[in-house]
Amino acid sequence: MNTLTNRSYTNLFLLPAGIVYFVFFLLPTILSFFFSMTWWTLTDWKFIGLENFKTFLSEESLNIGFKNTIIYAVVTCALKVILGLLLGVFLSSRLRTVGFIRSMVFFPTLLSTVAVGIAFSTLMHPSQGMINAALAAIGIAGPDWLGDIQIALLSVALVDVWKGVGLATVIFIAGIMSIPEDYYEALMIDGGNTWNKFWNIIVPLSRPAMNTVIILAFIGGLRSFDLVWAMTKGGPGFSTDLIASIIYKQYQAGFYGLSTAGNVILFILVSLLAFPLYAYLNRKEVDL
Amino acid sequence: MSKMTNSASTVQPTLHKHSNRLAGKKAKKVLAEIVAVLLTIILFGVPLYFVFVNAAKDTQESSLLNMSWPTSFQLIENIQAVFLAENGMIIRAFMNSMIITGASIALLILFGSMAGFVLHRKVSKLSPFYNFLILAGLIIPPAIVPTIWVLESIGMFKTLPGIILVEVALHLPFTILLYKGFMATIPKQIDEAALIDGCGKFKLFFSIIFPLLKPVSATVIVLTAVGVYNDFVNPLYFFPGADNATLQLTLYNFTSLYSTQWNLLFTNILLISLPPLVLFIFFNKQIVAGMTAGSVK
């Protein structure tokens, strides 16, 4: 019976998805390794070996992307995990206002990144922006959020967290809700307090949810482009340039080979960090 | 008798104390709740309110970028102005966005469900390889210029079919994952019964399995709608040109055009945020279900 049914599923069903995936995703990815080693005008190419990679690694306006991309990914990921977990715990309780808070926190997830970026760049305006006006009202001189090269990247990262923490929160809520009641009952009998409940039950047992948030947020952070582009275009200077925004800049400038080299570098960076992270997190998962 | 009243009077104070402590705990809880609601309103409500009031102001007032209520409420006039800008570019962009989103959803449901069905049911030596491809598709950033080169070679660069197929390719891995996961809840006996009754391979899927996949299809619809509609990067690269604008790109064009006309820019933001708002109001559950799918084993 088993072989009979196994034969009744046709590989033809894989064909449409396979063709689209191959032609519009896999093929360009494979080609990128070749074209990253060329001087390329789309119609013509000249093989130049690893020249593009050397340029990418040696020029400061390009290699600053590594540092920025990793800082951006780590900061956004860490904040989304911490804030998402705390919000998730708070919103898993039976408070009356949970529905309202959850909706408000989650809604930005569905908004356009560019719209959010534009709105926040006006809110973060150093002299006219509402954020500094509010800070001034309580006697704090607000910084030039997007104009100061020391903090511009962190300002953009904060907006990313504002937009993305809702997704992390709902994932944590789903994880926390799936923890069986018995654990809390056992803790009550043993006389544990709220801290024990959080640290010894919720944190370890919402591990699958936490892993998902870490993976999603970290990969998302590494690949991020649109928010930075909408808010700072990589400036001031190159202080908020991420690898993905450098790829766009080189593409715009017509350096297609260099742009593709940036793509390959991002590919390698994401693979080197994300695949091992994925494997590591999946290994450490606990069973409920 | 006297013993009883005695014991009752000793119980009374402790009970009282207990309820006092409970009341204190309750007050603390209420206070925490009020603080949480206020924080939520400040952090999440105020930016939305800011966009709304500035979308209803005249150009001069909106350039102050503050949150006061508009002296003359002219949201309708601003909406008209946004619609008329650049020869009705926003309407063309709206059409493009709807076509791209609609077509991507249709293809993703069809291709994704077919693939998810076979990938779940048919276990072969290639299964780990397919799983790897899905994982790779979720993790690896798309190669930009080579994709343009491929699109150009087959005459699809700057065309609707081109951008649609790119969106489909990039959303397929997650869609297949959702369908494959859901297939596990549909018993194999259904397939066997249908096959014994003389049902063909194609009929089995399209008239028996596919209708059972409705819940995931609903999730795919809302998730793809949000993802493709809000996508800025792919249309920027693969669908450039003034005639080809999507709603997200009109916003981007407007930032330089209306750098002094904040009111119109905010009206534009408000307008393009309406479709996600409608989705959010009607399909909140499906959206959350889809986005959290697979996160909790």
XYZ file of C-alpha atoms in Angstrom:
585
model
C 0.000 0.000 0.000
C 2.739 2.364 0.968
C 4.591 1.995 -2.311
C 1.358 2.269 -4.234
C 0.544 5.621 -2.671
C 4.126 6.822 -2.881
C 3.890 6.271 -6.617
C 0.620 8.206 -6.720
C 2.340 11.484 -5.904
C 3.810 12.953 -9.009
C 6.946 15.036 -9.105
C 5.205 17.104 -11.772
C 3.678 18.993 -8.849
C 7.108 20.226 -7.862
C 7.802 21.571 -11.311
C 6.055 24.993 -11.293
C 7.515 25.975 -7.908
C 10.871 24.481 -8.851
C 11.129 26.363 -12.132
C 10.204 29.735 -10.642
C 12.534 29.206 -7.680
C 15.371 28.135 -9.938
C 15.081 30.824 -12.612
C 14.351 33.814 -10.381
C 16.290 32.947 -7.247
C 18.748 30.073 -7.507
C 20.167 30.837 -10.937
C 20.936 34.501 -10.106
C 22.525 33.353 -6.835
C 24.794 30.911 -8.683
C 25.580 33.479 -11.385
C 26.504 36.050 -8.737
C 29.658 34.062 -7.924
C 30.846 34.427 -11.506
C 29.794 38.021 -12.102
C 31.313 39.179 -8.831
C 34.672 38.446 -10.449
C 34.045 40.569 -13.512
C 33.957 44.123 -14.664
C 30.374 44.104 -15.854
C 28.051 46.357 -17.898
C 25.131 43.892 -18.179
C 25.809 43.486 -21.909
C 29.523 42.840 -21.658
C 31.926 41.513 -19.062
C 35.624 41.188 -18.479
C 37.029 38.699 -16.010
C 39.110 40.494 -13.373
C 39.509 37.818 -10.699
C 39.152 38.925 -7.095
C 39.673 42.623 -7.856
C 36.134 43.597 -6.788
C 36.526 41.841 -3.456
C 39.852 43.579 -2.838
C 38.205 46.926 -3.538
C 35.348 46.057 -1.245
C 37.633 45.098 1.612
C 40.156 47.899 1.235
C 37.999 50.977 0.651
C 36.689 52.464 3.842
C 33.430 53.630 2.291
C 32.710 49.997 1.432
C 34.137 47.922 4.255
C 32.447 50.067 6.895
C 29.392 48.084 5.829
C 30.624 44.974 7.667
C 30.908 46.681 11.009
C 27.629 48.553 10.587
C 25.706 45.510 9.371
C 26.845 43.372 12.295
C 26.197 46.120 14.872
C 22.772 46.728 13.360
C 21.848 43.032 13.317
C 23.071 42.406 16.878
C 21.418 45.507 18.365
C 18.041 45.033 16.669
C 18.042 41.295 17.400
C 18.982 41.697 21.079
C 16.397 44.422 21.719
C 13.652 42.513 19.916
C 14.384 39.387 21.967
C 14.506 41.198 25.328
C 11.581 43.565 24.762
C 9.563 40.898 22.936
C 10.010 38.469 25.827
C 9.046 41.019 28.484
C 6.042 42.203 26.475
C 5.119 38.592 25.751
C 5.110 37.729 29.476
C 3.109 40.845 30.316
C 0.601 40.283 27.528
C 0.093 36.587 28.326
C -1.599 37.609 31.566
C -5.310 38.071 31.976
C -5.403 41.861 32.093
C -8.329 43.711 30.585
C -6.206 45.944 28.393
C -4.126 43.131 26.872
C -6.038 43.203 23.578
C -5.516 46.933 23.172
C -1.797 46.877 23.981
C -1.172 43.831 21.815
C -2.900 45.467 18.830
C -1.007 48.711 19.251
C 2.351 46.969 19.544
C 1.659 44.617 16.647
C 0.164 47.057 14.152
C 3.478 48.674 13.023
C 4.567 45.228 11.770
C 2.035 45.634 8.972
C 3.019 49.161 8.014
C 5.280 50.039 5.131
C 8.895 50.311 6.243
C 9.465 53.369 4.091
C 6.440 55.164 5.537
C 7.642 54.398 9.058
C 11.137 55.569 8.166
C 9.931 58.881 6.778
C 7.619 59.536 9.721
C 10.380 58.832 12.230
C 12.986 60.897 10.447
C 10.706 63.902 10.978
C 10.047 62.920 14.597
C 13.818 62.654 15.091
C 14.600 66.029 13.565
C 17.137 67.674 15.932
C 15.466 71.076 16.335
C 11.900 70.653 15.057
C 11.273 66.981 15.847
C 8.707 65.927 18.409
C 11.083 63.599 20.239
C 13.512 66.354 21.141
C 10.646 68.723 21.887
C 9.300 66.193 24.377
C 12.761 65.688 25.880
C 13.253 69.456 26.152
C 9.983 69.721 28.061
C 11.442 67.553 30.817
C 14.776 69.344 30.685
C 16.862 66.982 28.582
C 18.744 68.256 25.552
C 18.027 65.608 22.916
C 20.793 64.549 20.545
C 20.841 64.956 16.772
C 19.435 61.462 16.313
C 20.172 60.995 12.633
C 22.855 63.633 12.119
C 25.400 62.519 14.694
C 27.683 59.850 13.247
C 28.073 58.299 16.708
C 24.410 57.460 17.181
C 22.737 57.617 13.745
C 23.001 53.855 13.244
C 21.528 53.182 16.689
C 18.673 55.613 16.002
C 17.750 53.711 12.851
C 18.070 50.434 14.775
C 15.638 51.769 17.413
C 13.056 52.536 14.730
C 13.577 49.018 13.362
C 12.851 47.676 16.851
C 9.763 49.895 17.118
C 8.449 48.421 13.898
C 9.481 44.817 14.522
C 8.995 44.200 18.244
C 5.311 43.389 17.659
C 6.196 40.302 15.649
C 8.658 39.144 18.313
C 5.966 39.725 20.935
C 3.265 37.647 19.253
C 5.763 34.817 18.690
C 6.680 34.892 22.392
C 3.001 35.004 23.371
C 2.357 31.887 21.262
C 5.335 30.206 22.920
C 4.346 31.161 26.461
C 0.721 30.138 25.906
C 1.865 26.657 24.872
C 3.575 26.016 28.234
C 1.375 23.506 30.107
C -0.280 24.793 33.303
C 1.223 21.879 35.310
C 4.573 23.615 35.453
C 3.091 26.657 37.190
C 1.130 24.434 39.549
C 4.267 22.493 40.436
C 6.066 25.765 41.098
C 3.233 27.007 43.341
C 3.427 23.805 45.403
C 7.183 24.218 45.707
C 6.635 27.808 46.812
C 8.303 29.591 43.910
C 7.827 33.328 43.373
C 7.186 35.409 40.279
C 10.882 35.615 39.464
C 11.170 31.806 39.574
C 8.165 31.588 37.306
C 9.829 33.864 34.776
C 13.397 32.610 34.982
C 12.903 28.906 35.665
C 9.803 28.168 33.633
C 8.955 30.800 31.037
C 12.459 31.517 29.774
C 13.619 27.912 29.269
C 10.269 26.624 28.015
C 9.628 29.384 25.501
C 12.945 28.431 23.941
C 11.479 27.439 20.527
C 9.788 30.834 20.307
C 12.988 32.573 21.351
C 14.975 30.699 18.712
C 12.523 31.763 16.029
C 12.740 35.388 17.127
C 16.546 35.278 17.219
C 16.812 33.721 13.754
C 14.198 35.978 12.140
C 15.506 39.177 13.724
C 19.171 38.415 13.137
C 18.820 37.424 9.490
C 16.418 40.318 8.938
C 18.958 42.676 10.478
C 21.808 41.397 8.327
C 19.756 41.818 5.141
C 18.174 45.122 6.159
C 18.109 47.930 3.625
C 14.837 49.821 3.198
C 14.660 51.485 6.615
C 18.190 52.838 6.389
C 17.530 54.008 2.867
C 14.327 55.794 3.842
C 15.868 57.463 6.893
C 19.504 58.331 6.186
C 20.538 56.989 2.761
C 23.635 55.656 4.530
C 24.680 59.027 5.925
C 25.945 61.095 7.588
C 29.134 60.153 5.797
C 28.977 56.379 5.589
C 28.036 55.945 9.237
C 24.756 54.106 8.573
C 25.739 52.293 5.391
C 24.876 48.608 5.572
C 26.144 46.016 3.080
C 22.714 45.975 1.449
C 22.680 49.763 0.984
C 26.221 49.659 -0.434
C 25.036 47.058 -2.956
C 22.324 49.500 -4.012
C 24.698 52.464 -4.222
C 27.177 50.563 -6.401
C 24.316 49.344 -8.576
C 23.068 52.907 -9.011
C 26.571 54.060 -9.893
C 26.756 51.382 -12.582
C 29.429 49.268 -10.907
C 27.541 46.039 -11.476
C 30.490 43.752 -10.794
C 31.303 45.512 -7.538
C 27.645 45.516 -6.524
C 27.466 41.765 -7.163
C 30.654 41.258 -5.150
C 28.807 42.995 -2.309
C 25.992 40.492 -2.782
C 28.395 37.565 -2.588
C 29.980 39.046 0.540
C 26.545 39.432 2.140
C 25.733 35.863 1.086
C 28.914 34.582 2.753
C 28.379 36.682 5.886
C 24.765 35.547 6.282
C 25.704 31.905 5.629
C 28.644 31.981 8.026
C 26.520 33.455 10.805
C 22.991 32.208 10.155
C 23.431 28.532 9.269
C 25.599 27.729 12.318
C 23.296 29.806 14.532
C 20.335 27.887 13.164
C 22.020 24.544 13.759
C 23.158 25.555 17.251
C 19.766 26.839 18.359
C 17.929 23.802 17.020
C 20.295 21.476 18.851
C 19.674 23.138 22.196
C 15.921 23.047 21.986
C 14.174 21.430 24.955
C 11.150 19.222 24.661
C 8.028 20.189 26.544
C -21.222 29.270 72.132
C -18.831 31.749 73.624
C -16.019 29.630 72.325
C -17.343 29.978 68.843
C -17.641 33.750 68.892
C -14.193 33.830 70.361
C -12.687 31.886 67.537
C -14.668 33.929 65.048
C -13.269 37.166 66.448
C -9.720 35.817 66.169
C -10.309 34.801 62.586
C -11.770 38.155 61.679
C -8.602 40.307 61.870
C -6.461 37.839 59.943
C -9.103 37.666 57.224
C -9.190 41.420 57.168
C -5.434 41.640 56.903
C -5.496 39.120 54.097
C -8.032 41.065 52.083
C -6.038 44.217 52.722
C -2.970 42.617 51.241
C -5.044 41.357 48.321
C -6.383 44.868 47.775
C -2.845 46.228 47.857
C -1.738 43.665 45.325
C -4.715 44.489 43.167
C -3.977 48.214 43.340
C -0.409 47.519 42.287
C -1.657 45.479 39.365
C -4.041 48.208 38.265
C -1.249 50.757 38.534
C 1.066 48.600 36.416
C -1.684 48.244 33.877
C -2.277 51.990 33.696
C 1.446 52.629 33.251
C 1.577 49.994 30.484
C -1.360 51.507 28.649
C 0.105 55.015 28.911
C 3.487 53.824 27.658
C 1.830 52.036 24.758
C -0.095 55.154 23.821
C 3.028 57.331 23.988
C 5.340 54.939 22.133
C 2.945 53.514 19.564
C -0.108 55.750 19.425
C 1.603 59.135 19.267
C 3.581 58.497 16.036
C 0.381 57.349 14.306
C -1.495 60.383 15.643
C 1.351 62.628 14.498
C 1.034 61.370 10.911
C -2.733 61.755 11.020
C -2.910 65.359 12.283
C -0.179 66.510 9.935
C -1.949 64.914 7.004
C -4.916 67.157 7.790
C -3.003 70.452 7.956
C -2.139 73.008 5.312
C 1.406 73.127 3.994
C 2.576 75.951 6.212
C 1.187 74.543 9.426
C 2.477 71.043 8.727
C 6.002 72.355 8.174
C 6.130 73.037 11.936
C 5.964 69.250 12.403
C 4.153 69.508 15.722
C 1.176 67.636 17.084
C -1.369 70.361 17.590
C -4.813 69.823 16.102
C -5.040 71.469 12.628
C -6.569 74.971 12.665
C -8.359 74.162 9.438
C -9.032 70.484 8.897
C -8.288 69.850 5.238
C -7.629 66.159 4.915
C -10.032 65.840 1.966
C -8.268 68.620 0.030
C -4.912 67.001 0.721
C -6.151 63.629 -0.488
C -7.314 65.295 -3.701
C -3.929 66.954 -4.109
C -2.104 63.640 -3.646
C -4.347 61.966 -6.200
C -3.724 64.716 -8.751
C 0.058 64.817 -8.235
C 2.247 63.724 -11.157
C -0.749 63.145 -13.469
C -2.450 60.728 -11.145
C 0.643 58.664 -10.533
C -0.807 57.240 -7.329
C -3.703 55.662 -9.208
C -1.347 53.972 -11.658
C 0.769 52.884 -8.714
C -2.302 51.543 -6.941
C -3.223 49.470 -10.001
C 0.315 48.106 -10.248
C 0.447 47.252 -6.557
C -2.884 45.464 -6.717
C -1.935 43.458 -9.828
C 1.438 42.452 -8.392
C -0.041 41.528 -5.016
C -3.045 39.666 -6.482
C -1.062 37.695 -9.042
C 1.645 36.800 -6.527
C -0.981 35.483 -4.115
C -2.662 33.360 -6.803
C 0.600 31.827 -8.025
C 1.947 31.267 -4.529
C -1.199 29.434 -3.454
C -1.185 27.234 -6.555
C 2.532 26.453 -6.759
C 3.092 26.395 -3.010
C 0.235 24.030 -2.204
C 1.185 21.613 -5.006
C 4.806 21.518 -3.871
C 3.955 21.337 -0.176
C 1.584 18.434 -0.836
C 4.122 16.301 -2.702
C 7.032 17.260 -0.457
C 5.096 16.090 2.587
C 3.604 12.915 1.110
C 6.470 11.613 -0.970
C 9.525 10.730 1.053
C 12.552 10.115 -1.114
C 16.321 10.359 -1.076
C 15.939 13.885 -2.369
C 13.856 15.074 0.596
C 16.828 16.447 2.595
C 17.959 18.280 -0.524
C 14.547 19.904 -0.953
C 14.541 20.884 2.714
C 17.937 22.475 2.246
C 16.661 24.463 -0.754
C 13.750 25.758 1.313
C 16.067 26.769 4.162
C 18.466 28.418 1.711
C 15.577 30.373 0.215
C 14.625 31.638 3.661
C 18.132 32.720 4.621
C 20.082 33.792 1.536
C 19.647 37.385 0.346
C 18.695 37.542 -3.348
C 21.492 38.454 -5.784
C 20.380 41.780 -7.231
C 22.195 42.516 -10.478
C 22.322 38.869 -11.654
C 18.532 38.750 -11.194
C 18.220 41.852 -13.361
C 20.474 40.174 -15.918
C 18.316 37.023 -15.952
C 15.134 39.120 -16.245
C 16.628 41.107 -19.089
C 17.765 37.954 -20.926
C 14.216 36.610 -20.987
C 12.669 40.018 -21.718
C 10.995 40.421 -18.326
C 12.954 43.312 -16.803
C 10.699 46.265 -15.933
C 7.578 44.188 -16.655
C 4.718 43.112 -14.406
C 5.293 39.366 -15.035
C 8.947 39.871 -14.135
C 8.361 41.501 -10.750
C 5.506 39.085 -9.996
C 7.671 36.011 -10.631
C 10.512 37.458 -8.537
C 8.079 38.037 -5.652
C 6.733 34.509 -6.058
C 10.244 33.008 -6.086
C 11.219 34.884 -2.921
C 8.008 34.037 -1.033
C 7.821 30.389 -2.161
C 10.079 28.862 0.519
C 7.982 30.126 3.422
C 4.714 29.353 1.613
C 5.812 25.767 0.885
C 6.890 25.405 4.504
C 3.415 26.465 5.669
C 1.629 24.062 3.303
C 4.013 21.220 4.067
C 3.475 21.717 7.784
C -0.290 21.741 7.407
C -0.300 18.598 5.236
C 0.785 16.696 8.343
C -2.662 17.307 9.826
C -4.456 15.730 6.849
C -4.558 11.935 7.290
C -2.973 9.850 4.562
C -5.985 7.540 4.651
C -7.909 10.194 2.751
C -5.479 9.842 -0.138
C -5.623 6.060 0.006
C -9.408 5.963 0.046
C -9.599 8.330 -2.906
C -7.023 6.379 -4.890
C -8.798 3.066 -4.250
C -12.004 4.658 -5.483
C -10.214 5.308 -8.751
C -9.319 8.929 -8.236
C -6.442 10.153 -10.443
C -3.256 11.854 -9.207
C -4.433 15.287 -10.275
C -8.020 14.908 -9.175
C -6.812 13.687 -5.780
C -5.028 16.964 -5.176
C -7.269 19.492 -6.846
C -10.685 18.222 -5.794
C -9.915 16.503 -2.489
C -6.739 17.848 -0.847
C -6.712 21.450 -2.043
C -10.095 22.368 -0.500
C -8.858 20.963 2.830
C -5.929 23.380 2.759
C -8.199 26.416 3.074
C -6.898 27.555 6.486
C -3.292 27.753 5.258
C -4.393 29.364 2.022
C -6.069 32.079 4.106
C -2.814 32.589 5.990
C -0.832 32.698 2.750
C -3.245 35.294 1.351
C -2.868 37.717 4.254
C 0.866 37.211 4.694
C 1.619 37.613 0.991
C -0.698 40.585 0.777
C 1.167 42.374 3.562
C 4.626 41.310 2.372
C 4.276 42.043 -1.324
C 2.180 45.169 -0.893
C 4.692 46.706 1.497
C 7.716 45.539 -0.477
C 9.921 48.448 -1.400
C 13.229 46.843 -2.345
C 12.199 44.452 -5.127
C 10.120 46.928 -7.152
C 12.946 49.448 -6.697
C 15.367 47.058 -8.399
C 13.253 44.979 -10.760
C 10.360 47.274 -11.685
C 11.881 50.739 -12.145
C 10.598 53.546 -14.371
C 7.988 56.254 -13.876
C 5.153 54.270 -15.471
C 5.954 51.302 -13.299
C 5.656 52.901 -9.875
C 4.165 50.902 -7.030
C 2.544 52.569 -4.030
C 5.672 52.230 -1.897
C 7.756 53.893 -4.605
C 5.348 56.834 -4.961
C 6.083 57.553 -1.349
C 9.761 57.438 -2.061
C 9.367 59.766 -5.059
C 7.289 62.134 -2.964
C 9.949 62.575 -0.327
C 12.051 64.707 -2.598
C 9.132 66.233 -4.463
C 7.303 67.291 -1.321
C 10.246 67.860 0.932
C 8.553 71.087 1.989
C 4.959 69.884 1.587
C 4.835 67.649 4.626
C 1.066 67.594 4.701
C 0.866 65.861 1.314
C 3.626 63.452 2.213
C 1.791 62.467 5.407
C -1.485 62.191 3.511
C 0.290 59.847 1.140
C 1.583 57.781 4.059
C -1.923 57.676 5.492
C -3.428 56.543 2.188
C -0.990 53.722 1.552
C -1.372 52.534 5.158
C -5.114 52.043 4.713
C -4.999 48.600 3.029
C -2.833 47.089 5.805
C -5.149 48.686 8.365
C -8.181 47.054 6.740
C -6.383 43.687 6.657
C -5.421 44.152 10.286
C -8.986 44.860 11.372
C -10.522 41.892 9.544
C -7.761 39.277 9.519
C -5.809 39.960 12.708
C -6.092 36.308 13.773
C -4.864 34.829 10.472
C -1.983 37.286 10.303
C -0.780 36.446 13.801
C -1.321 32.722 13.160
C 0.703 32.876 9.974
C 3.511 34.916 11.409
C 3.863 32.685 14.442
C 3.499 29.467 12.409
C 6.293 27.040 13.060
C 7.684 29.060 15.934
C 6.142 26.822 18.552
C 6.825 23.290 17.417
